[in-house]
Amino acid sequence: MVKRAEIQELTEFLMEYTITMLSIGAYTSRVEKCVTRIGKAFGYEVYISIFSKNIAISVLSPNDYSTRRTYVRSYQDNGLNFNAISLLSALSWHAYDEKITFSHLKRYYYKIIKKKKYSYFSTLILVCLANASFCRVFGGDLGSMPIIFCSTFIGFNIRVYLSLLKVDLRVIFVICSFIASMVAYSGCILGITKTPDVAIGSSVLFLIPGVYLINSVIDILDGHSLIGISRVISVAILIACIAIGLYTTLSFADVRMEY
């Protein structure tokens, strides 16, 4: 068990662990269970409150409530990483079942978060291929697939570039939606595809925040209504931004969307 003198270090670690889990796409209940499990592994009670932009963690000794620490910090999204979520969840069980030392826990943690991610180029190509495949699944012809590949390629790069410039996320979604759908429409003008409605509609699918929408539903079902509703509203705003960009293209295009 962790000594009481280490409660400060444990609380700092749990806060960093929580921020990492939330920023890479874990839902609230999973984070809460993992953090509580690690606290129990070292003989402490952990209470955590997660909001849309802030986290509050209290760590205390069950034998002496005067021995406690409470931290409040903000966090932000840092890109999805399902492999890291799985490994960090497994780490909490490893700490609980194997009773590893705190130094070993930290070493395993930093090894996980420093693990090499997919390269930008490979991610870009996979996203483009996935979006082109979705276009085909939704009824697009073979000619629409290279159009969607190109529109996704351009839209994805613009999104990353604008993010580096720290442009507001909602503005980014409007711009990327407009550009991606306009590129798709340009391909339709050239007569490459006979399904322009599917091509234009599929061009913005890479922007849909599906994981965050799923997480919001899970949070609400698990009783975390505040953070769940907050996430639903955030996702709805982003989808509205996508719709604005797409509508702008359709206002120029002579294409009728079929349903």
CSV table of C-alpha atoms in Angstrom, one decimal:
chain,number,residue,atom,x,y,z
A,1,MET,CA,0.0,0.0,0.0
A,2,VAL,CA,1.0,3.6,-0.6
A,3,LYS,CA,2.3,5.4,2.4
A,4,ARG,CA,0.3,8.5,3.6
A,5,ALA,CA,3.3,10.7,2.7
A,6,GLU,CA,2.7,9.8,-0.9
A,7,ILE,CA,-0.9,10.9,-1.1
A,8,GLN,CA,0.2,14.1,-2.8
A,9,GLU,CA,2.0,12.3,-5.5
A,10,LEU,CA,-0.8,9.8,-6.0
A,11,THR,CA,-3.4,12.6,-6.4
A,12,GLU,CA,-1.2,14.3,-9.0
A,13,PHE,CA,-0.9,11.0,-10.9
A,14,LEU,CA,-4.6,10.3,-10.8
A,15,MET,CA,-5.4,13.8,-12.1
A,16,GLU,CA,-2.9,13.3,-15.0
A,17,TYR,CA,-4.3,9.8,-15.6
A,18,THR,CA,-7.9,11.2,-15.7
A,19,ILE,CA,-7.1,14.1,-18.0
A,20,THR,CA,-5.3,11.7,-20.4
A,21,MET,CA,-8.2,9.2,-20.5
A,22,LEU,CA,-10.8,11.9,-21.1
A,23,SER,CA,-8.7,13.8,-23.7
A,24,ILE,CA,-8.3,10.6,-25.9
A,25,GLY,CA,-12.0,9.7,-26.0
A,26,ALA,CA,-12.9,7.6,-22.9
A,27,TYR,CA,-16.4,7.9,-21.6
A,28,THR,CA,-17.1,9.1,-18.1
A,29,SER,CA,-18.0,5.9,-16.3
A,30,ARG,CA,-14.9,4.1,-17.6
A,31,VAL,CA,-12.6,6.8,-16.4
A,32,GLU,CA,-14.4,7.0,-13.0
A,33,LYS,CA,-14.0,3.2,-12.4
A,34,CYS,CA,-10.4,3.1,-13.5
A,35,VAL,CA,-9.4,6.0,-11.3
A,36,THR,CA,-11.3,4.6,-8.3
A,37,ARG,CA,-9.7,1.2,-8.8
A,38,ILE,CA,-6.2,2.6,-8.8
A,39,GLY,CA,-7.0,4.5,-5.6
A,40,LYS,CA,-8.3,1.4,-3.9
A,41,ALA,CA,-5.1,-0.5,-5.0
A,42,PHE,CA,-3.1,1.9,-2.9
A,43,GLY,CA,-5.5,2.0,0.1
A,44,TYR,CA,-7.2,5.3,-0.6
A,45,GLU,CA,-10.8,6.4,-1.4
A,46,VAL,CA,-11.2,8.4,-4.5
A,47,TYR,CA,-14.1,10.7,-5.5
A,48,ILE,CA,-14.2,12.3,-8.9
A,49,SER,CA,-16.5,14.8,-10.6
A,50,ILE,CA,-16.2,15.3,-14.3
A,51,PHE,CA,-17.7,18.3,-16.1
A,52,SER,CA,-17.5,19.4,-19.7
A,53,LYS,CA,-14.2,21.3,-19.2
A,54,ASN,CA,-13.1,20.7,-15.6
A,55,ILE,CA,-12.3,17.7,-13.4
A,56,ALA,CA,-12.4,17.6,-9.6
A,57,ILE,CA,-10.6,14.7,-7.7
A,58,SER,CA,-10.5,14.1,-4.0
A,59,VAL,CA,-8.3,11.4,-2.5
A,60,LEU,CA,-8.5,10.6,1.2
A,61,SER,CA,-7.5,8.0,3.7
A,62,PRO,CA,-10.4,5.8,4.9
A,63,ASN,CA,-8.8,5.6,8.3
A,64,ASP,CA,-8.2,9.3,8.7
A,65,TYR,CA,-10.2,11.8,6.7
A,66,SER,CA,-7.9,14.6,7.7
A,67,THR,CA,-5.4,13.0,5.3
A,68,ARG,CA,-6.8,14.2,2.0
A,69,ARG,CA,-6.1,16.1,-1.2
A,70,THR,CA,-8.5,17.8,-3.7
A,71,TYR,CA,-7.4,18.9,-7.1
A,72,VAL,CA,-9.4,20.8,-9.7
A,73,ARG,CA,-8.1,21.2,-13.3
A,74,SER,CA,-9.3,21.8,-16.8
A,75,TYR,CA,-8.8,19.6,-19.8
A,76,GLN,CA,-9.3,19.5,-23.5
A,77,ASP,CA,-9.6,16.9,-26.3
A,78,ASN,CA,-6.4,15.6,-27.7
A,79,GLY,CA,-7.5,13.2,-30.5
A,80,LEU,CA,-8.9,9.7,-30.2
A,81,ASN,CA,-6.6,6.9,-29.2
A,82,PHE,CA,-8.6,3.6,-28.5
A,83,ASN,CA,-5.4,1.6,-28.1
A,84,ALA,CA,-4.2,3.9,-25.3
A,85,ILE,CA,-7.6,3.8,-23.6
A,86,SER,CA,-7.5,0.0,-23.6
A,87,LEU,CA,-4.0,-0.2,-22.2
A,88,LEU,CA,-4.7,2.5,-19.5
A,89,SER,CA,-7.8,0.6,-18.5
A,90,ALA,CA,-5.8,-2.6,-18.3
A,91,LEU,CA,-3.2,-0.8,-16.2
A,92,SER,CA,-5.8,0.0,-13.5
A,93,TRP,CA,-6.6,-3.7,-13.2
A,94,HIS,CA,-2.9,-4.5,-13.2
A,95,ALA,CA,-2.4,-2.1,-10.2
A,96,TYR,CA,-5.4,-3.6,-8.4
A,97,ASP,CA,-4.8,-7.3,-9.0
A,98,GLU,CA,-1.0,-7.4,-8.9
A,99,LYS,CA,-0.5,-4.8,-6.2
A,100,ILE,CA,2.4,-3.3,-8.1
A,101,THR,CA,4.4,-0.4,-6.5
A,102,PHE,CA,3.6,3.2,-7.3
A,103,SER,CA,6.9,3.7,-9.1
A,104,HIS,CA,6.1,0.7,-11.4
A,105,LEU,CA,2.6,2.1,-12.0
A,106,LYS,CA,4.0,5.4,-13.2
A,107,ARG,CA,6.6,3.7,-15.3
A,108,TYR,CA,4.0,1.6,-17.1
A,109,TYR,CA,1.8,4.7,-17.5
A,110,TYR,CA,4.4,6.8,-19.2
A,111,LYS,CA,5.4,3.9,-21.4
A,112,ILE,CA,1.8,3.7,-22.6
A,113,ILE,CA,1.3,7.4,-23.3
A,114,LYS,CA,4.7,7.7,-25.1
A,115,LYS,CA,3.9,4.8,-27.4
A,116,LYS,CA,4.3,5.8,-31.0
A,117,LYS,CA,1.0,6.7,-32.7
A,118,TYR,CA,0.1,6.2,-36.4
A,119,SER,CA,1.9,8.6,-38.7
A,120,TYR,CA,-0.1,11.6,-40.0
A,121,PHE,CA,0.2,10.3,-43.6
A,122,SER,CA,-1.1,6.8,-42.8
A,123,THR,CA,-4.0,8.3,-40.8
A,124,LEU,CA,-4.8,10.7,-43.7
A,125,ILE,CA,-4.9,7.9,-46.2
A,126,LEU,CA,-7.0,5.6,-44.0
A,127,VAL,CA,-9.5,8.4,-43.4
A,128,CYS,CA,-9.8,9.1,-47.1
A,129,LEU,CA,-10.2,5.4,-48.0
A,130,ALA,CA,-12.9,5.0,-45.2
A,131,ASN,CA,-14.9,8.0,-46.4
A,132,ALA,CA,-14.7,6.8,-50.0
A,133,SER,CA,-15.9,3.4,-48.9
A,134,PHE,CA,-18.8,4.9,-47.0
A,135,CYS,CA,-19.8,6.7,-50.2
A,136,ARG,CA,-19.9,3.4,-52.0
A,137,VAL,CA,-21.9,1.8,-49.2
A,138,PHE,CA,-24.5,4.6,-49.3
A,139,GLY,CA,-25.1,4.1,-53.0
A,140,GLY,CA,-22.4,6.1,-54.7
A,141,ASP,CA,-21.0,4.8,-58.0
A,142,LEU,CA,-17.4,3.9,-58.7
A,143,GLY,CA,-16.8,7.4,-60.1
A,144,SER,CA,-17.8,9.1,-56.9
A,145,MET,CA,-15.2,7.2,-54.8
A,146,PRO,CA,-12.1,9.1,-56.2
A,147,ILE,CA,-14.0,12.3,-55.8
A,148,ILE,CA,-14.7,11.7,-52.2
A,149,PHE,CA,-11.1,10.5,-51.6
A,150,CYS,CA,-9.9,13.9,-53.0
A,151,SER,CA,-12.4,16.0,-51.1
A,152,THR,CA,-11.6,14.2,-47.8
A,153,PHE,CA,-7.9,14.6,-48.5
A,154,ILE,CA,-8.2,18.4,-48.9
A,155,GLY,CA,-10.8,18.8,-46.1
A,156,PHE,CA,-8.8,16.8,-43.6
A,157,ASN,CA,-5.6,18.7,-44.3
A,158,ILE,CA,-7.4,22.0,-44.0
A,159,ARG,CA,-8.9,21.0,-40.7
A,160,VAL,CA,-5.5,20.1,-39.2
A,161,TYR,CA,-3.9,23.3,-40.5
A,162,LEU,CA,-6.7,25.5,-39.0
A,163,SER,CA,-6.4,23.6,-35.8
A,164,LEU,CA,-2.7,24.4,-35.6
A,165,LEU,CA,-3.7,28.1,-36.1
A,166,LYS,CA,-6.1,27.7,-33.1
A,167,VAL,CA,-9.1,28.7,-35.1
A,168,ASP,CA,-12.4,28.1,-33.3
A,169,LEU,CA,-13.6,24.5,-33.8
A,170,ARG,CA,-17.0,25.5,-35.0
A,171,VAL,CA,-15.5,27.8,-37.6
A,172,ILE,CA,-13.2,25.0,-38.7
A,173,PHE,CA,-16.2,22.6,-39.2
A,174,VAL,CA,-18.1,25.2,-41.3
A,175,ILE,CA,-15.1,25.9,-43.5
A,176,CYS,CA,-14.1,22.2,-43.9
A,177,SER,CA,-17.6,21.2,-44.7
A,178,PHE,CA,-18.0,23.8,-47.3
A,179,ILE,CA,-14.6,23.1,-49.0
A,180,ALA,CA,-15.0,19.3,-48.9
A,181,SER,CA,-18.5,19.4,-50.4
A,182,MET,CA,-17.5,22.0,-52.9
A,183,VAL,CA,-14.6,19.8,-54.1
A,184,ALA,CA,-17.0,17.0,-54.4
A,185,TYR,CA,-19.4,19.2,-56.4
A,186,SER,CA,-16.5,20.2,-58.7
A,187,GLY,CA,-16.0,16.5,-59.5
A,188,CYS,CA,-19.6,16.2,-60.3
A,189,ILE,CA,-19.5,19.1,-62.7
A,190,LEU,CA,-16.8,17.2,-64.6
A,191,GLY,CA,-19.2,14.3,-65.1
A,192,ILE,CA,-17.1,11.8,-63.2
A,193,THR,CA,-20.0,10.5,-61.2
A,194,LYS,CA,-23.7,9.8,-61.9
A,195,THR,CA,-24.6,10.0,-58.2
A,196,PRO,CA,-23.8,13.6,-57.3
A,197,ASP,CA,-26.2,13.7,-54.4
A,198,VAL,CA,-24.5,10.8,-52.7
A,199,ALA,CA,-21.0,12.2,-53.5
A,200,ILE,CA,-21.8,15.6,-52.0
A,201,GLY,CA,-23.5,14.1,-49.0
A,202,SER,CA,-20.7,11.7,-48.3
A,203,SER,CA,-18.0,14.3,-48.6
A,204,VAL,CA,-18.5,15.6,-45.0
A,205,LEU,CA,-18.8,12.3,-43.2
A,206,PHE,CA,-15.2,12.5,-42.0
A,207,LEU,CA,-16.3,15.5,-39.9
A,208,ILE,CA,-19.1,13.7,-38.0
A,209,PRO,CA,-18.0,13.4,-34.3
A,210,GLY,CA,-19.5,9.9,-33.9
A,211,VAL,CA,-17.4,8.8,-30.9
A,212,TYR,CA,-18.4,11.8,-28.8
A,213,LEU,CA,-22.0,11.3,-29.7
A,214,ILE,CA,-21.8,7.6,-28.5
A,215,ASN,CA,-20.0,8.7,-25.4
A,216,SER,CA,-22.7,11.2,-24.6
A,217,VAL,CA,-25.4,8.6,-24.8
A,218,ILE,CA,-23.4,6.2,-22.6
A,219,ASP,CA,-22.9,9.0,-20.0
A,220,ILE,CA,-26.6,9.7,-19.9
A,221,LEU,CA,-27.5,6.0,-19.6
A,222,ASP,CA,-25.0,5.6,-16.8
A,223,GLY,CA,-26.4,8.5,-14.8
A,224,HIS,CA,-23.9,11.2,-15.7
A,225,SER,CA,-26.6,13.4,-17.2
A,226,LEU,CA,-24.8,16.7,-16.8
A,227,ILE,CA,-21.7,15.8,-18.8
A,228,GLY,CA,-23.8,13.6,-21.2
A,229,ILE,CA,-26.2,16.4,-22.1
A,230,SER,CA,-23.3,18.9,-22.4
A,231,ARG,CA,-21.6,16.5,-24.9
A,232,VAL,CA,-24.9,16.1,-26.8
A,233,ILE,CA,-25.2,19.9,-27.1
A,234,SER,CA,-21.6,20.2,-28.3
A,235,VAL,CA,-22.0,17.5,-30.9
A,236,ALA,CA,-25.3,19.0,-32.1
A,237,ILE,CA,-23.6,22.4,-32.6
A,238,LEU,CA,-20.8,20.8,-34.6
A,239,ILE,CA,-23.3,18.9,-36.7
A,240,ALA,CA,-25.2,22.2,-37.3
A,241,CYS,CA,-21.9,23.7,-38.4
A,242,ILE,CA,-21.4,20.8,-40.9
A,243,ALA,CA,-24.9,21.4,-42.2
A,244,ILE,CA,-24.2,25.1,-42.7
A,245,GLY,CA,-21.1,24.4,-44.8
A,246,LEU,CA,-23.0,21.7,-46.8
A,247,TYR,CA,-26.0,24.0,-47.3
A,248,THR,CA,-23.7,26.8,-48.6
A,249,THR,CA,-22.4,24.4,-51.3
A,250,LEU,CA,-25.9,23.3,-52.2
A,251,SER,CA,-27.0,26.9,-52.6
A,252,PHE,CA,-24.4,27.2,-55.4
A,253,ALA,CA,-24.9,23.6,-56.8
A,254,ASP,CA,-27.6,22.5,-59.2
A,255,VAL,CA,-28.0,19.2,-57.3
A,256,ARG,CA,-31.1,17.8,-55.7
A,257,MET,CA,-30.5,15.7,-52.6
A,258,GLU,CA,-32.5,12.4,-52.7
A,259,TYR,CA,-33.7,10.8,-49.5
